[in-house]
Coordinates of C-alpha atoms in Angstrom, one line a residue:
M913 CA -72.6 -17.3 -89.6
L914 CA -72.2 -14.7 -86.8
L915 CA -74.4 -11.6 -87.2
C916 CA -74.3 -8.2 -85.5
A917 CA -77.1 -5.7 -86.3
R918 CA -78.1 -8.0 -89.2
Q919 CA -74.6 -7.8 -90.8
E920 CA -72.3 -10.7 -91.0
V921 CA -69.1 -10.6 -88.9
A922 CA -66.2 -12.3 -90.7
L923 CA -64.5 -15.1 -88.7
Q924 CA -61.7 -17.4 -89.6
P925 CA -62.9 -21.1 -89.9
R926 CA -61.2 -22.3 -86.7
V927 CA -62.4 -19.3 -84.7
F928 CA -66.0 -19.9 -85.9
D929 CA -65.6 -23.6 -84.9
L930 CA -64.5 -22.4 -81.5
L931 CA -67.6 -20.2 -81.1
V932 CA -69.9 -23.0 -82.2
Y933 CA -68.4 -25.4 -79.7
L934 CA -68.6 -22.9 -76.8
V935 CA -72.2 -22.1 -77.7
H936 CA -73.2 -25.8 -77.7
H937 CA -71.5 -26.3 -74.3
R938 CA -72.4 -23.0 -72.7
D939 CA -73.7 -24.7 -69.6
R940 CA -70.3 -25.7 -68.4
V941 CA -66.6 -25.0 -68.4
V942 CA -64.7 -26.5 -71.4
S943 CA -61.1 -27.5 -70.7
K944 CA -58.3 -26.4 -73.0
D945 CA -57.5 -30.0 -74.0
E946 CA -61.1 -30.6 -75.0
L947 CA -61.2 -27.4 -77.1
L948 CA -57.9 -28.3 -78.8
E949 CA -59.2 -31.7 -79.7
A950 CA -62.6 -30.4 -80.9
V951 CA -61.4 -27.4 -82.9
W952 CA -58.1 -28.9 -84.2
P953 CA -58.8 -32.6 -84.7
D954 CA -55.8 -34.6 -85.8
V955 CA -53.6 -31.5 -85.8
T956 CA -50.8 -30.9 -83.3
V957 CA -51.0 -27.4 -81.9
T958 CA -50.0 -25.6 -78.8
D959 CA -52.0 -23.6 -76.2
N960 CA -50.9 -20.5 -78.1
S961 CA -53.2 -21.4 -81.0
L962 CA -56.1 -21.6 -78.7
Q963 CA -55.2 -18.3 -77.1
R964 CA -55.0 -16.6 -80.5
A965 CA -58.4 -18.0 -81.5
V966 CA -60.0 -16.8 -78.3
S967 CA -58.5 -13.4 -78.8
S968 CA -59.8 -13.2 -82.3
L969 CA -63.2 -14.3 -81.2
R970 CA -63.4 -11.8 -78.4
A971 CA -62.4 -9.1 -80.9
A972 CA -65.4 -10.2 -83.1
L973 CA -67.8 -10.3 -80.2
R974 CA -66.8 -6.8 -79.2
K975 CA -68.8 -5.5 -82.1
G976 CA -71.9 -6.5 -80.2
G977 CA -70.6 -5.4 -76.8
M978 CA -69.9 -9.1 -75.8
E979 CA -66.1 -9.1 -75.5
G980 CA -66.5 -10.3 -71.9
A981 CA -68.7 -13.2 -72.7
I982 CA -65.8 -15.6 -73.0
R983 CA -64.4 -16.2 -69.6
N984 CA -61.1 -17.9 -68.8
L985 CA -61.2 -19.8 -65.6
P986 CA -57.5 -20.4 -64.7
G987 CA -56.6 -24.1 -64.4
K988 CA -60.1 -25.2 -65.7
G989 CA -60.7 -23.8 -69.2
Y990 CA -63.2 -21.5 -71.0
R991 CA -66.9 -20.9 -70.7
L992 CA -69.3 -18.8 -72.6
F993 CA -71.5 -16.5 -70.5
V994 CA -74.2 -14.9 -72.6
D995 CA -77.1 -13.4 -70.7
S996 CA -75.1 -11.4 -68.2
E997 CA -72.6 -10.0 -70.7
I998 CA -74.7 -8.6 -73.6
R999 CA -75.1 -4.9 -73.5
Q1000 CA -78.8 -4.7 -73.9
P1001 CA -80.4 -1.7 -75.6
E1002 CA -83.5 -0.3 -74.0
R1003 CA -86.8 -1.9 -75.1
I1004 CA -88.6 0.4 -77.5
D1005 CA -92.4 0.7 -77.7
P1006 CA -93.3 0.8 -81.5
K1007 CA -96.2 3.2 -80.6
Q1008 CA -93.7 5.6 -79.2
V1009 CA -91.5 5.5 -82.3
D1010 CA -94.5 6.4 -84.5
D1011 CA -94.6 9.7 -82.7
A1012 CA -91.8 12.1 -83.8
V1013 CA -91.4 13.6 -80.4
G1014 CA -91.2 10.2 -78.8
A1015 CA -88.6 9.1 -81.3
I1016 CA -86.5 12.1 -80.6
G1017 CA -86.6 11.5 -76.9
L1018 CA -85.6 7.9 -77.3
A1019 CA -82.8 8.9 -79.7
R1020 CA -81.5 11.4 -77.2
R1021 CA -81.6 8.7 -74.4
A1022 CA -79.8 6.2 -76.7
A1023 CA -77.1 8.7 -77.5
A1024 CA -76.6 9.6 -73.9
G1025 CA -76.2 5.9 -73.1
Q1026 CA -73.7 5.5 -76.0
L1027 CA -76.0 3.0 -77.8
W1028 CA -74.9 4.4 -81.1
L1029 CA -76.6 2.0 -83.5
Q1030 CA -79.9 2.5 -81.8
A1031 CA -79.4 6.3 -81.6
A1032 CA -78.6 6.6 -85.3
T1033 CA -81.6 4.5 -86.2
L1034 CA -84.0 6.6 -84.0
F1035 CA -82.6 9.9 -85.2
A1036 CA -83.1 8.8 -88.8
S1037 CA -86.7 7.9 -88.0
A1038 CA -87.4 11.2 -86.2
D1039 CA -85.8 13.1 -89.1
E1040 CA -88.5 12.0 -91.5
D1041 CA -90.8 14.7 -90.0
G1042 CA -87.9 17.3 -90.0
R1043 CA -88.1 18.0 -86.3
L1044 CA -84.5 17.6 -85.3
N1045 CA -82.7 20.6 -83.8
A1046 CA -79.0 21.5 -84.2
E1047 CA -77.9 19.5 -81.2
D1048 CA -79.9 16.5 -82.4
L1049 CA -78.1 16.6 -85.7
H1050 CA -74.8 16.9 -83.9
Q1051 CA -75.6 13.8 -81.8
W1052 CA -76.8 11.9 -84.8
A1053 CA -73.5 12.7 -86.6
L1054 CA -71.6 11.6 -83.5
A1055 CA -73.5 8.3 -83.5
L1056 CA -72.6 7.7 -87.1
Q1057 CA -69.0 8.5 -86.5
C1058 CA -68.8 6.1 -83.6
L1059 CA -70.3 3.4 -86.0
G1060 CA -67.6 4.2 -88.5
R1061 CA -70.0 5.6 -91.1
T1062 CA -67.9 8.6 -92.2
A1063 CA -69.6 9.2 -95.5
A1064 CA -73.1 9.4 -93.9
T1065 CA -71.8 11.7 -91.1
I1066 CA -70.8 14.6 -93.4
P1067 CA -74.2 15.7 -94.7
I1068 CA -75.7 15.5 -91.2
L1069 CA -72.9 17.8 -89.9
V1070 CA -73.4 20.2 -92.7
R1071 CA -77.1 20.5 -91.7
A1072 CA -76.0 20.9 -88.0
V1073 CA -73.7 23.8 -89.0
A1074 CA -76.5 25.5 -90.9
A1075 CA -78.9 25.1 -88.1
R1076 CA -76.5 26.5 -85.5
S1077 CA -75.6 29.4 -87.7
E1078 CA -79.3 30.2 -88.2
A1079 CA -79.8 30.1 -84.4
G1080 CA -76.8 32.4 -83.8
D1081 CA -74.8 29.7 -82.1
A1082 CA -71.3 30.7 -83.4
A1083 CA -69.4 28.4 -81.0
G1084 CA -71.5 25.3 -81.9
A1085 CA -71.2 26.2 -85.6
A1086 CA -67.4 26.5 -85.3
V1087 CA -67.0 23.2 -83.5
D1088 CA -69.1 21.3 -86.1
A1089 CA -67.2 23.0 -88.9
I1090 CA -63.9 21.9 -87.4
A1091 CA -65.3 18.4 -87.3
L1092 CA -66.2 18.6 -90.9
S1093 CA -62.7 19.9 -91.7
G1094 CA -61.2 16.9 -90.0
L1095 CA -63.5 14.4 -91.8
H1096 CA -62.7 15.9 -95.2
F1097 CA -59.0 16.0 -94.4
E1098 CA -59.0 12.3 -93.3
S1099 CA -60.8 11.3 -96.5
G1100 CA -58.1 13.0 -98.7
Q1101 CA -60.1 16.1 -99.5
A1102 CA -57.7 18.7 -98.1
A1103 CA -59.0 21.7 -100.1
I1104 CA -62.5 21.2 -98.8
G1105 CA -61.2 20.6 -95.3
K1106 CA -59.3 23.9 -95.4
G1107 CA -62.4 25.6 -96.6
W1108 CA -64.4 24.4 -93.6
L1109 CA -61.5 25.3 -91.3
A1110 CA -61.6 28.9 -92.6
R1111 CA -65.4 29.0 -92.0
A1112 CA -64.8 27.8 -88.4
E1113 CA -62.1 30.5 -87.9
D1114 CA -64.6 33.1 -89.1
W1115 CA -67.1 32.1 -86.4
A1116 CA -64.4 31.7 -83.7
S1117 CA -63.1 35.2 -84.3
R1118 CA -66.4 36.6 -83.0
L1119 CA -66.0 34.7 -79.7
D1120 CA -64.0 35.0 -76.5
D1121 CA -64.2 31.2 -76.0
P1122 CA -60.8 29.5 -75.2
P1123 CA -62.0 25.9 -75.8
T1124 CA -63.3 26.8 -79.3
T1125 CA -60.1 28.7 -80.0
A1126 CA -57.9 25.8 -78.8
L1127 CA -59.8 23.3 -80.9
L1128 CA -59.4 25.5 -84.0
L1129 CA -55.6 25.8 -83.3
W1130 CA -55.3 22.1 -82.8
M1131 CA -56.9 21.4 -86.2
K1132 CA -54.6 24.0 -87.8
S1133 CA -51.6 22.2 -86.2
K1134 CA -52.6 19.0 -87.9
L1135 CA -52.8 20.7 -91.3
A1136 CA -49.4 22.3 -90.8
A1137 CA -47.9 18.9 -89.9
F1138 CA -49.3 17.3 -93.0
D1139 CA -48.0 20.2 -95.1
G1140 CA -44.5 19.5 -93.9
E1141 CA -44.2 22.3 -91.4
P1142 CA -43.6 20.6 -88.0
E1143 CA -42.2 23.8 -86.3
Q1144 CA -45.4 25.7 -87.1
A1145 CA -47.5 22.7 -86.0
L1146 CA -45.6 22.6 -82.7
A1147 CA -46.2 26.3 -82.1
L1148 CA -49.9 26.0 -82.9
A1149 CA -50.4 23.0 -80.6
D1150 CA -48.5 24.8 -77.8
T1151 CA -50.7 27.9 -78.2
A1152 CA -53.8 25.6 -78.1
Y1153 CA -52.7 24.0 -74.9
T1154 CA -51.9 27.3 -73.3
A1155 CA -55.3 28.6 -74.2
V1156 CA -57.2 26.0 -72.3
R1157 CA -54.8 25.1 -69.5
Y1158 CA -56.6 25.3 -66.2
K1159 CA -59.8 26.4 -68.1
D1160 CA -61.9 23.3 -67.2
A1161 CA -61.8 22.0 -70.8
L1162 CA -59.9 18.7 -70.1
N1163 CA -60.8 17.0 -73.4
I1164 CA -59.2 19.8 -75.6
E1165 CA -56.4 20.3 -73.1
A1166 CA -55.4 16.6 -73.4
L1167 CA -55.8 16.6 -77.2
S1168 CA -53.6 19.7 -77.7
L1169 CA -51.0 18.4 -75.2
A1170 CA -50.8 15.0 -76.9
Y1171 CA -50.2 16.6 -80.3
R1172 CA -47.6 19.0 -78.9
G1173 CA -45.8 15.9 -77.6
F1174 CA -46.0 14.3 -81.0
Y1175 CA -44.5 17.3 -82.8
R1176 CA -41.8 17.5 -80.2
L1177 CA -40.9 13.9 -80.9
C1178 CA -40.8 14.6 -84.6
L1179 CA -38.3 17.5 -84.0
G1180 CA -36.0 15.4 -81.8
D1181 CA -37.2 16.3 -78.3
T1182 CA -37.9 12.7 -77.3
H1183 CA -37.9 13.3 -73.5
G1184 CA -40.2 16.3 -73.8
G1185 CA -42.5 14.6 -76.3
L1186 CA -43.0 11.4 -74.3
A1187 CA -43.6 13.5 -71.1
D1188 CA -46.3 15.5 -72.9
Q1189 CA -48.1 12.4 -74.2
D1190 CA -48.0 10.7 -70.9
H1191 CA -49.3 13.9 -69.2
A1192 CA -52.1 14.1 -71.9
A1193 CA -53.2 10.6 -71.1
A1194 CA -53.4 11.4 -67.4
V1195 CA -55.5 14.5 -68.1
A1196 CA -57.9 12.6 -70.4
L1197 CA -58.4 9.8 -67.9
S1198 CA -59.2 12.3 -65.2
S1199 CA -62.1 13.6 -67.3
T1200 CA -65.5 12.0 -66.5
N1201 CA -67.0 12.9 -69.9
L1202 CA -64.3 12.1 -72.5
D1203 CA -65.9 12.6 -75.9
P1204 CA -65.6 9.3 -77.9
I1205 CA -64.2 11.0 -81.0
M1206 CA -61.8 13.2 -79.2
G1207 CA -60.7 10.3 -77.0
G1208 CA -60.2 8.2 -80.2
S1209 CA -58.0 11.0 -81.7
L1210 CA -56.0 11.2 -78.5
Y1211 CA -55.4 7.5 -78.2
C1212 CA -54.7 7.2 -81.9
N1213 CA -52.1 10.0 -81.9
I1214 CA -50.2 8.5 -78.9
L1215 CA -50.3 5.1 -80.5
W1216 CA -49.2 6.4 -83.9
A1217 CA -46.2 8.0 -82.2
A1218 CA -45.2 4.8 -80.5
R1219 CA -45.4 2.9 -83.7
M1220 CA -43.4 5.4 -85.8
F1221 CA -40.6 5.6 -83.3
G1222 CA -40.2 1.9 -82.9
D1223 CA -41.4 2.0 -79.2
W1224 CA -43.1 -1.4 -79.5
A1225 CA -43.7 -2.1 -75.8
R1226 CA -45.4 1.3 -75.5
A1227 CA -47.3 0.7 -78.7
D1228 CA -48.6 -2.6 -77.4
Q1229 CA -49.9 -1.0 -74.2
W1230 CA -51.7 1.7 -76.1
T1231 CA -53.3 -0.6 -78.7
R1232 CA -54.8 -2.6 -75.9
S1233 CA -55.9 0.6 -74.1
Y1234 CA -57.4 2.0 -77.3
Q1235 CA -59.4 -1.2 -78.0
N1236 CA -60.7 -1.1 -74.4
F1237 CA -61.7 2.6 -74.9
C1238 CA -63.5 1.8 -78.1
S1239 CA -65.4 -1.1 -76.4
S1240 CA -66.4 1.0 -73.4
S1241 CA -67.5 3.9 -75.6
G1242 CA -69.6 1.6 -77.8
M1243 CA -67.4 2.6 -80.8
E1244 CA -66.8 0.5 -83.8
L1245 CA -63.1 -0.4 -84.2
T1246 CA -61.7 1.9 -86.9
G1247 CA -59.5 0.9 -89.7
S1248 CA -56.7 2.9 -88.1
C1249 CA -57.1 0.9 -84.9
Q1250 CA -56.8 -2.3 -86.8
L1251 CA -53.7 -0.9 -88.6
H1252 CA -52.0 0.0 -85.4
R1253 CA -52.8 -3.4 -83.8
S1254 CA -51.7 -5.4 -86.9
E1255 CA -48.2 -3.8 -86.9
V1256 CA -47.8 -4.5 -83.2
L1257 CA -48.9 -8.1 -83.7
G1258 CA -46.5 -8.4 -86.6
I1259 CA -43.6 -7.5 -84.4
R1260 CA -44.7 -9.1 -81.1
G1261 CA -47.5 -11.6 -81.7
S1262 CA -49.3 -13.9 -84.1
L1263 CA -48.6 -13.3 -87.8
D1264 CA -51.9 -15.0 -88.8
E1265 CA -53.9 -12.6 -86.6
A1266 CA -51.7 -9.6 -87.8
L1267 CA -52.5 -10.6 -91.4
A1268 CA -56.3 -10.8 -90.7
R1269 CA -56.3 -7.4 -89.0
I1270 CA -54.3 -5.6 -91.7
Q1271 CA -56.7 -7.0 -94.4
D1272 CA -59.6 -5.7 -92.3
A1273 CA -57.9 -2.4 -92.0
L1274 CA -57.3 -2.1 -95.7
A1275 CA -61.0 -2.7 -96.3
R1276 CA -62.0 0.0 -93.7
L1277 CA -59.4 2.6 -94.6
T1278 CA -60.7 3.0 -98.1
S1279 CA -63.6 5.1 -96.6
D1280 CA -62.2 5.9 -93.1
A1281 CA -58.8 7.4 -93.9
P1282 CA -57.6 6.7 -97.5
W1283 CA -54.5 8.8 -96.9
S1284 CA -53.1 6.0 -94.7
M1285 CA -53.6 3.2 -97.3
G1286 CA -50.0 3.6 -98.1
D1287 CA -49.0 3.0 -94.5
A1288 CA -51.3 -0.1 -94.4
N1289 CA -49.7 -1.6 -97.5
R1290 CA -46.3 -1.0 -95.9
V1291 CA -47.4 -2.9 -92.8
L1292 CA -48.9 -5.6 -95.0
G1293 CA -45.5 -6.0 -96.7
D1294 CA -43.8 -6.4 -93.3
I1295 CA -46.2 -9.1 -92.2
L1296 CA -46.0 -11.0 -95.6
S1297 CA -42.2 -10.8 -95.4
A1298 CA -42.1 -12.2 -91.9
I1299 CA -44.4 -15.1 -93.0
G1300 CA -42.2 -15.7 -96.1
N1301 CA -44.4 -14.5 -99.0
D1302 CA -41.6 -12.4 -100.4
D1303 CA -43.1 -11.7 -103.8
A1304 CA -46.4 -10.6 -102.3
A1305 CA -44.5 -8.5 -99.8
L1306 CA -42.6 -6.7 -102.5
E1307 CA -45.9 -6.0 -104.3
A1308 CA -47.4 -4.5 -101.1
Y1309 CA -44.2 -2.3 -100.7
D1310 CA -44.6 -1.2 -104.3
R1311 CA -48.2 -0.2 -103.7
A1312 CA -47.2 1.7 -100.6
Y1313 CA -44.6 3.6 -102.7
T1314 CA -47.0 4.3 -105.5
M1315 CA -49.4 5.8 -103.0
G1316 CA -46.7 8.2 -101.9
W1317 CA -45.7 6.3 -98.7
C1318 CA -42.1 5.2 -97.8
P1319 CA -42.0 1.4 -97.6
E1320 CA -38.8 1.4 -95.5
P1321 CA -37.2 -0.1 -93.6
G1322 CA -39.1 -3.3 -94.4
R1323 CA -38.5 -3.3 -98.1
A1324 CA -34.7 -2.8 -97.6
M1325 CA -34.5 -5.6 -95.1
L1326 CA -36.2 -8.0 -97.5
L1327 CA -33.9 -7.0 -100.3
L1328 CA -30.9 -7.5 -98.0
A1329 CA -32.2 -11.0 -97.1
R1330 CA -32.5 -11.8 -100.8
G1331 CA -28.9 -10.8 -101.5
E1332 CA -29.6 -7.4 -102.9
A1333 CA -27.6 -5.4 -100.4
E1334 CA -26.7 -2.5 -102.6
A1335 CA -30.4 -2.0 -103.6
A1336 CA -31.3 -2.1 -99.9
H1337 CA -28.7 0.6 -99.1
A1338 CA -29.8 2.9 -101.9
S1339 CA -33.4 2.5 -100.8
L1340 CA -32.7 3.5 -97.2
E1341 CA -30.6 6.5 -98.2
R1342 CA -33.5 7.7 -100.5
S1343 CA -35.9 7.4 -97.6
L1344 CA -33.9 9.9 -95.5
I1345 CA -34.1 12.7 -98.2
G1346 CA -36.1 15.7 -97.2
K1347 CA -37.9 16.8 -94.0
T1348 CA -41.4 15.5 -94.4
W1349 CA -43.3 14.6 -91.3
W1350 CA -42.9 10.9 -92.2
T1351 CA -39.1 11.2 -92.4
L1352 CA -38.9 13.2 -89.2
Q1353 CA -41.0 10.6 -87.3
R1354 CA -39.0 7.6 -88.4
R1355 CA -35.6 9.1 -88.7
G1356 CA -34.1 7.1 -85.8
I1357 CA -35.4 3.7 -87.0
L1358 CA -34.3 4.5 -90.6
L1359 CA -30.8 5.5 -89.5
A1360 CA -30.5 2.4 -87.4
H1361 CA -31.4 0.1 -90.4
L1362 CA -29.1 2.1 -92.6
A1363 CA -26.2 1.5 -90.2
L1364 CA -27.0 -2.2 -90.4
V1365 CA -27.1 -2.3 -94.2
A1366 CA -23.9 -0.1 -94.4
A1367 CA -22.1 -2.7 -92.2
H1368 CA -23.3 -5.5 -94.5
T1369 CA -22.1 -3.6 -97.6
H1370 CA -18.7 -3.0 -96.1
R1371 CA -19.2 0.7 -95.7
S1372 CA -17.6 0.6 -92.3
G1373 CA -17.0 4.3 -92.0
Q1374 CA -20.7 5.2 -92.6
A1375 CA -21.8 2.4 -90.3
K1376 CA -19.6 3.6 -87.5
A1377 CA -20.7 7.2 -87.9
L1378 CA -24.4 6.3 -87.8
I1379 CA -23.8 4.1 -84.7
C1380 CA -22.0 6.9 -83.0
E1381 CA -24.8 9.4 -83.9
L1382 CA -27.5 7.1 -82.5
S1383 CA -25.8 5.7 -79.4
G1384 CA -24.3 9.1 -78.7
S1385 CA -27.8 10.6 -78.3
P1386 CA -29.5 8.3 -75.7
D1387 CA -32.0 11.0 -74.8
R1388 CA -33.1 11.3 -78.4
W1389 CA -33.0 7.6 -79.3
P1390 CA -33.7 5.6 -76.1
M1391 CA -35.9 3.0 -77.8
P1392 CA -34.7 -0.6 -77.4
S1393 CA -35.4 -1.4 -81.1
I1394 CA -32.9 1.2 -82.2
R1395 CA -30.3 0.1 -79.7
A1396 CA -30.8 -3.5 -80.8
L1397 CA -30.2 -2.6 -84.5
T1398 CA -27.1 -0.6 -83.7
N1399 CA -25.7 -3.6 -81.7
E1400 CA -26.4 -5.9 -84.6
A1401 CA -24.6 -3.5 -86.9
Q1402 CA -21.6 -3.5 -84.5
A1403 CA -21.7 -7.4 -84.7
I1404 CA -21.4 -7.3 -88.5
L1405 CA -18.5 -4.9 -88.3
A1406 CA -16.8 -7.1 -85.7
L1407 CA -17.2 -10.1 -88.0
S1408 CA -15.5 -8.2 -90.8
R1409 CA -12.5 -7.8 -88.5
Q1410 CA -12.7 -11.6 -87.6
D1411 CA -13.5 -10.6 -84.0
H1412 CA -16.0 -13.4 -83.3
E1413 CA -16.1 -12.7 -79.5
A1414 CA -17.2 -9.1 -80.0
A1415 CA -19.7 -10.2 -82.7
M1416 CA -21.3 -12.7 -80.4
R1417 CA -21.5 -10.3 -77.6
H1418 CA -23.3 -7.7 -79.7
L1419 CA -25.7 -10.2 -81.2
H1420 CA -26.7 -11.4 -77.7
L1421 CA -27.2 -7.8 -76.6
A1422 CA -29.4 -7.2 -79.6
R1423 CA -31.4 -10.3 -78.9
Q1424 CA -31.9 -9.3 -75.3
L1425 CA -33.0 -5.8 -76.3
W1426 CA -35.6 -7.3 -78.7
S1427 CA -36.7 -9.7 -75.9
S1428 CA -37.2 -6.7 -73.5
I1429 CA -40.0 -5.5 -75.8
E1430 CA -41.1 -8.9 -77.1
G1431 CA -40.0 -8.3 -80.6
R1432 CA -40.4 -12.0 -81.4
V1433 CA -39.9 -11.9 -85.2
Q1434 CA -36.5 -10.2 -84.6
I1435 CA -35.7 -12.6 -81.8
V1436 CA -36.0 -15.6 -84.1
R1437 CA -33.9 -14.0 -86.8
L1438 CA -31.1 -13.2 -84.3
R1439 CA -31.2 -16.6 -82.6
L1440 CA -30.6 -18.1 -86.0
Q1441 CA -27.6 -15.8 -86.6
I1442 CA -26.2 -16.7 -83.2
S1443 CA -26.7 -20.4 -83.9
R1444 CA -24.8 -20.2 -87.2
L1445 CA -22.0 -18.3 -85.7
E1446 CA -21.7 -20.8 -82.8
L1447 CA -21.7 -23.7 -85.3
E1448 CA -18.9 -22.1 -87.2
R1449 CA -16.9 -21.9 -84.0
G1450 CA -17.6 -25.6 -83.2
D1451 CA -20.0 -25.0 -80.3
V1452 CA -22.5 -27.6 -81.4
R1453 CA -24.5 -27.6 -78.1
G1454 CA -24.8 -23.8 -78.1
A1455 CA -25.9 -23.8 -81.8
A1456 CA -28.5 -26.6 -81.1
A1457 CA -29.9 -24.7 -78.1
E1458 CA -30.4 -21.5 -80.1
V1459 CA -32.0 -23.2 -83.1
H1460 CA -34.3 -25.1 -80.8
A1461 CA -35.5 -21.9 -79.0
A1462 CA -35.9 -20.2 -82.4
Q1463 CA -38.0 -23.1 -83.8
L1464 CA -40.4 -23.0 -80.8
L1465 CA -40.9 -19.3 -81.3
A1466 CA -41.2 -19.5 -85.1
N1467 CA -44.0 -22.2 -84.7
E1468 CA -45.9 -19.9 -82.2
L1469 CA -45.6 -16.9 -84.6
G1470 CA -46.9 -18.8 -87.6
S1471 CA -43.8 -18.0 -89.8
P1472 CA -43.2 -20.9 -92.4
K1473 CA -40.2 -18.9 -93.6
R1474 CA -38.5 -19.0 -90.2
V1475 CA -39.6 -22.5 -89.5
A1476 CA -37.9 -23.6 -92.7
E1477 CA -34.7 -21.8 -91.8
C1478 CA -34.7 -23.5 -88.4
L1479 CA -35.1 -26.9 -90.0
A1480 CA -32.4 -26.3 -92.5
L1481 CA -30.0 -25.2 -89.8
Q1482 CA -30.9 -28.1 -87.6
R1483 CA -30.0 -30.4 -90.5
D1484 CA -26.6 -28.7 -90.7
I1485 CA -26.1 -29.2 -87.0
D1486 CA -27.1 -32.9 -87.2
A1487 CA -24.7 -33.4 -90.1
W1488 CA -21.9 -31.6 -88.3
Q1489 CA -22.1 -33.7 -85.1
P1490 CA -21.0 -37.1 -86.5
T1491 CA -18.2 -35.4 -88.5
A1492 CA -17.0 -33.8 -85.3
R1493 CA -17.1 -37.1 -83.5
R1494 CA -15.1 -38.8 -86.3
Q1495 CA -12.5 -36.1 -86.2
M1496 CA -12.2 -36.5 -82.4
C1497 CA -11.8 -40.2 -82.7
G1498 CA -9.2 -39.9 -85.5

């Protein structure tokens, strides 16, 4: 097994076999062909299978700071470099640890070096004599947060607040109370979170401290958004940003700016929202001391926005950036990070890896952020649907709905594929009722899917109106995913008019748009549609070329459902060819 800090790190069997082989042959470079033969004996696989396994292994090694241990030497293969890549903690003299003062000093040094596991252990040891001050308690809580131990963080922060209050440190007490508010809020205890926020506001009211004021306003904006008041959330975030702009508080400036952008996106100001979030990223990166937890919140918000608005190219960039940030900060990958990455992989990458990551996210989110369990089940449904486990996908969608989360548009698309078009249409229309933050975020992607389903159910008037609304607002809905869906809806409308030329043109445009953001699951689906249409028109060569391209991609994705559809269509093409030749001869 693979152990990190005496805890087992779960690995898929093939990934573990890859690690074992690289360890045994760590004295040399191992070629790709050798690894394929050793790890997948008697199985025909492509280089993509090896690349996915290496990616999964690097993700696992990241837990121990060893993500760079596996090197890819172009044209040669892979090699494991161990000694130079492990992030070694400082050597600790046990005699020093026996002394409380020495343990505190070592704990502070470990925290300063972002050695979170070592810092948490040493702070716990020093705490046995009760000699930690308020800042020590704050750093101990930070270490626990970076390790993903939310439940253990809360009582330490409560002690930190009490110690700061007793010492007359109103600013410090307010900051830690705001952190407690956020932790309770994330764990689904909104009432307790609001109580801590009120306590923080009481302390902040005694101060003339813009950073503390801005942090308080930022947290209040989050609460307003979750209470379904996006306009108020935007106003609070804007006030927070104004309070610290040019005040040498880059962390809070970036955070408030990112959230202002997010609320702008929710309210339809796509251009302004994206500009705010890009600006926030630049501000954060210009800071030399970006707090790991604030940085995580910043990255997570920008990534969340990219996912919710169907901006998959941007989402992929931010998930990679967020993972690098976690690694460089010594942070444990959170359940939210795994959730973000799994959805991106489900659209653009490997379905097997996406499934593994979402299952890991579900396990972590139970304690990290239970409020997002519904979203995780929605993503699980999307991945299972793409793989072909339709019944399991519907169960996941039902769980998401039971948890108060909208399972659309994935559930509607699955119902449409199963021939339940009317149910799909009704589901999507229900998802657009109200003005919750969820509906506001996903309105464009939901409207685009509704246009597609309306076209399939012969509601041409509704489909045309929705297409006009979406394509007529390019500043609000510039995402390629939305434009691809509206083109597909136009193709279905064209087919209903028997205009095969227009239908083919729109389908190719839709496929090109998905290709521009590497939406490979959708690319396979559209290639199959194009192939069927070309076969109906007698273009056998064109149909065969499309189905061949679709099959190669389906194999790489790991989608038995799409592979089976490719094979069935290939059989139709093979059966059509001799018939066509006989007709020509006759």
